[in-house]
Amino acid sequence: MRYDALIIGAGLSGLGAGIRLAQFGKRVAILEKHSVWGGLNSFYKLEGRLFDSGLHAFTNYVPRGERTRPLGKILRQLRIDHDALELGEQTWSAIRFADAELKFSNDFELLRSEIARVFPSETANFDRLVADLPDYDVLDGRRSGVWARAELTKYFREPLLVEMLMCPLCFYGSAHERDVEWEQFAILFRSLFLEGFARPAGGIRAVLDVLVKRFKAEGGEIKLRSGVRRIVIDGGEARGVELENGAVLEAEHVFSSAGRVETRRLCGAADEAADVGRLSFIEAIAVTERTPRESRFDGTAIFFNDSPRFEYARPDELVDARSGVICTPNNYATPRPLAEGMLRVTLLANYDRWTALGDEDYAREKARATELAFAAAARFAFDVRGREVFQDTFTPRTIERFTGHLGGAIYGSPRKSHDGSSGVERLSLIGTDQGLVGIVGALLSGITIANRREQQSTRTAP
Amino acid sequence: MTNDEIVLAIKDIIATIAPDEELVHLKMDVRLREQIELDSMDFLDIVMELRKRYGVQVPEQDYMELATLAGCVKYLGPKLADKPLKLASRA
Ligand SMILES: Cc1cc2nc3c(=O)[nH]c(=O)nc-3n(C[C@H](O)[C@H](O)[C@H](O)COP(=O)(O)OP(=O)(O)OC[C@H]3O[C@@H](n4cnc5c(N)ncnc54)[C@H](O)[C@@H]3O)c2cc1C
């Protein structure tokens, strides 16, 4: 049996690409190793509770009718109604450092006024930065080689402001240690500050349901528990895939969301270990009877740092509790409030150290890292300690096991392939290592690369 | 299809792709992209719908011919001459 297109991975980029290819009339199947779709942003059930594996904030939020921004574009391309996602907006979020705070919300004026309050001499510079911010066309993957820290230093005299702006942007999308590429900075700045945060009322599962339904309605096929063992290559061209169960599926074109190095390995190349991303994370989750508001916290996400410089690098220790993200899904204005309180804390973690632990040490270290995470939350947001009715923590090991991303690197390899090329003909990279991250970013990545492929296939000889 | 019907066909396709756009005032000779929010991604959808609804293939090098409604009529006229109009949008 022969497909027009096979997609490796039923994460957001795979689903985005799949819907587009099916709309183009292609015979397409998505092959997913796991028993459930979603990839890095999936869901799981523990003791009767449904958890999102990734969701802090649905970034890039714009209201219905705003069509030129990424969210408007993807909804239009996928023909999904804005209302179907039931997005509730955040209350407010903040960047909190040891002795300064900047609040922001979906109203950009809040961040502007906060800059004016905390860094009065930088107000005009901040406006200049916003005016200069490239409106990056997602179809254009060119990179200038400029780094955000250096570029920001040209705008601001206050080093603290540079550090504060870097903090949320790195945590929400930099695959590089200590910095972020200027173009990626611009994309993230828009998606966090000029657009905003929201939460789908039904969590990520509801979003995935909408996407999967759309894909099937267009005639697409999803095969779960269908890990790809090998990409079949002949004459330098991908011809199909071999599944872990030995079945071989042929295709005109293969799209892979597995990651750059991961995909190279599926092609039989053993090199490129140096391109595996170094940044991984732990996430500690607490469920409480009390809501965060009852603990007098009505914010949404806190990006914290309490060392002089914001480091954003693989720690030597198991985790680095000096900076991180604290988030609660309760404080979004969704139509149906959550029944229980929930807190999520993300910290940078060292993949090698976590994978070197034996089972007993692993359990103990996980408990210790969780304590550090909740202590940070108590300092920068609210205290759940002693009040947890349920607790779960995942580590770089968990991330690698469930998503296949080497090194547990959520944002993938620092080496991106912005045009989706993989080095092998008829094989394209989509998702994380194509360069667009986050829920909306991954969807846009899949859509963009599928569109480009369709456009190329309508090119006829003159 | 007559020329008027081709205009209706294109407007109907745009209404499917971009249901929020106001289409009654579209001018014939002004680029569509200057009158409504249509980017290259949406353009691909116009081409896709032409193929799905009317079996008309528009190769990439001809996309420019579809920039205005007048261009659409000129380019698609011969290709759609013997095809009946199909309306799909909610409008
Ligand atoms: C803890 C955490 C919190 C996050 N929070 C947010 C957030 O709040 N907001 C936000 O916008 N983004 C968030 N993200 C980021 C976002 O989830 C990702 O950027 C996005 O989901 C990436 O999608 P993708 O399709 O590129 O990759 P993936 O989701 O990784 O998809 C790849 C898929 O391929 C499958 N696969 C891999 N190898 C094979 C193989 N050989 N055969 C078959 N299948 C294979 C994997 O199982 C996986 O399903 C978060 C991520 C994490 C982990």
PDB file of C-alpha atoms in Angstrom, chain A residues 20 23-24 65 67-68 73 76-77 79 139 218 444 447-448 451 454-455 458-461, chain B residues 16-18 20-21 37-42 44-45 48-49 51-52 58-61 63:
ATOM      1  CA  ARG A  20      -3.274  20.326   5.515  1.00  0.00           C
ATOM      2  CA  GLN A  23      -7.158  18.880   2.712  1.00  0.00           C
ATOM      3  CA  PHE A  24      -4.940  18.903  -0.362  1.00  0.00           C
ATOM      4  CA  GLY A  65     -11.531  37.910  14.242  1.00  0.00           C
ATOM      5  CA  ARG A  67      -6.639  37.060  11.348  1.00  0.00           C
ATOM      6  CA  THR A  68      -3.132  38.262  10.634  1.00  0.00           C
ATOM      7  CA  LYS A  73      -3.694  32.074  10.516  1.00  0.00           C
ATOM      8  CA  ARG A  76      -8.144  29.755   9.127  1.00  0.00           C
ATOM      9  CA  GLN A  77      -5.806  27.272   7.484  1.00  0.00           C
ATOM     10  CA  ARG A  79     -10.750  25.665   9.218  1.00  0.00           C
ATOM     11  CA  LEU A 139       7.700  31.338   5.823  1.00  0.00           C
ATOM     12  CA  GLU A 218     -10.528  15.223   5.903  1.00  0.00           C
ATOM     13  CA  LEU A 444       2.240  26.558  12.244  1.00  0.00           C
ATOM     14  CA  ILE A 447       1.148  23.737   8.216  1.00  0.00           C
ATOM     15  CA  THR A 448       3.948  25.767   6.649  1.00  0.00           C
ATOM     16  CA  ASN A 451       2.006  24.002   2.265  1.00  0.00           C
ATOM     17  CA  GLU A 454       2.106  21.148  -1.919  1.00  0.00           C
ATOM     18  CA  GLN A 455       3.201  24.282  -3.729  1.00  0.00           C
ATOM     19  CA  THR A 458       2.105  21.860  -8.374  1.00  0.00           C
ATOM     20  CA  ARG A 459       5.206  23.232 -10.055  1.00  0.00           C
ATOM     21  CA  THR A 460       5.191  21.961 -13.616  1.00  0.00           C
ATOM     22  CA  ALA A 461       8.003  21.947 -16.110  1.00  0.00           C
TER      23      ALA A 461
ATOM     24  CA  THR B  16     -15.165  29.304   2.638  1.00  0.00           C
ATOM     25  CA  ILE B  17     -11.517  30.013   3.442  1.00  0.00           C
ATOM     26  CA  ALA B  18     -12.071  33.314   5.216  1.00  0.00           C
ATOM     27  CA  ASP B  20     -15.217  36.671   8.325  1.00  0.00           C
ATOM     28  CA  GLU B  21     -14.297  38.736   5.278  1.00  0.00           C
ATOM     29  CA  GLU B  37      -6.596  39.829   4.464  1.00  0.00           C
ATOM     30  CA  LEU B  38      -5.283  37.135   2.155  1.00  0.00           C
ATOM     31  CA  ASP B  39      -1.750  35.851   2.432  1.00  0.00           C
ATOM     32  CA  SER B  40       0.172  33.293   0.411  1.00  0.00           C
ATOM     33  CA  MET B  41      -1.137  30.526   2.679  1.00  0.00           C
ATOM     34  CA  ASP B  42      -4.728  31.457   1.851  1.00  0.00           C
ATOM     35  CA  LEU B  44      -2.865  28.004  -1.730  1.00  0.00           C
ATOM     36  CA  ASP B  45      -6.381  27.285  -0.504  1.00  0.00           C
ATOM     37  CA  MET B  48      -6.831  23.822  -3.710  1.00  0.00           C
ATOM     38  CA  GLU B  49     -10.566  24.587  -3.871  1.00  0.00           C
ATOM     39  CA  ARG B  51      -8.980  21.730  -8.010  1.00  0.00           C
ATOM     40  CA  LYS B  52     -11.409  20.073  -5.615  1.00  0.00           C
ATOM     41  CA  VAL B  58      -3.215  25.829 -11.415  1.00  0.00           C
ATOM     42  CA  PRO B  59       0.557  25.307 -11.511  1.00  0.00           C
ATOM     43  CA  GLU B  60       2.701  27.379  -9.167  1.00  0.00           C
ATOM     44  CA  GLN B  61       4.069  29.577 -11.937  1.00  0.00           C
ATOM     45  CA  TYR B  63      -0.526  31.753  -9.257  1.00  0.00           C
TER      46      TYR B  63
END
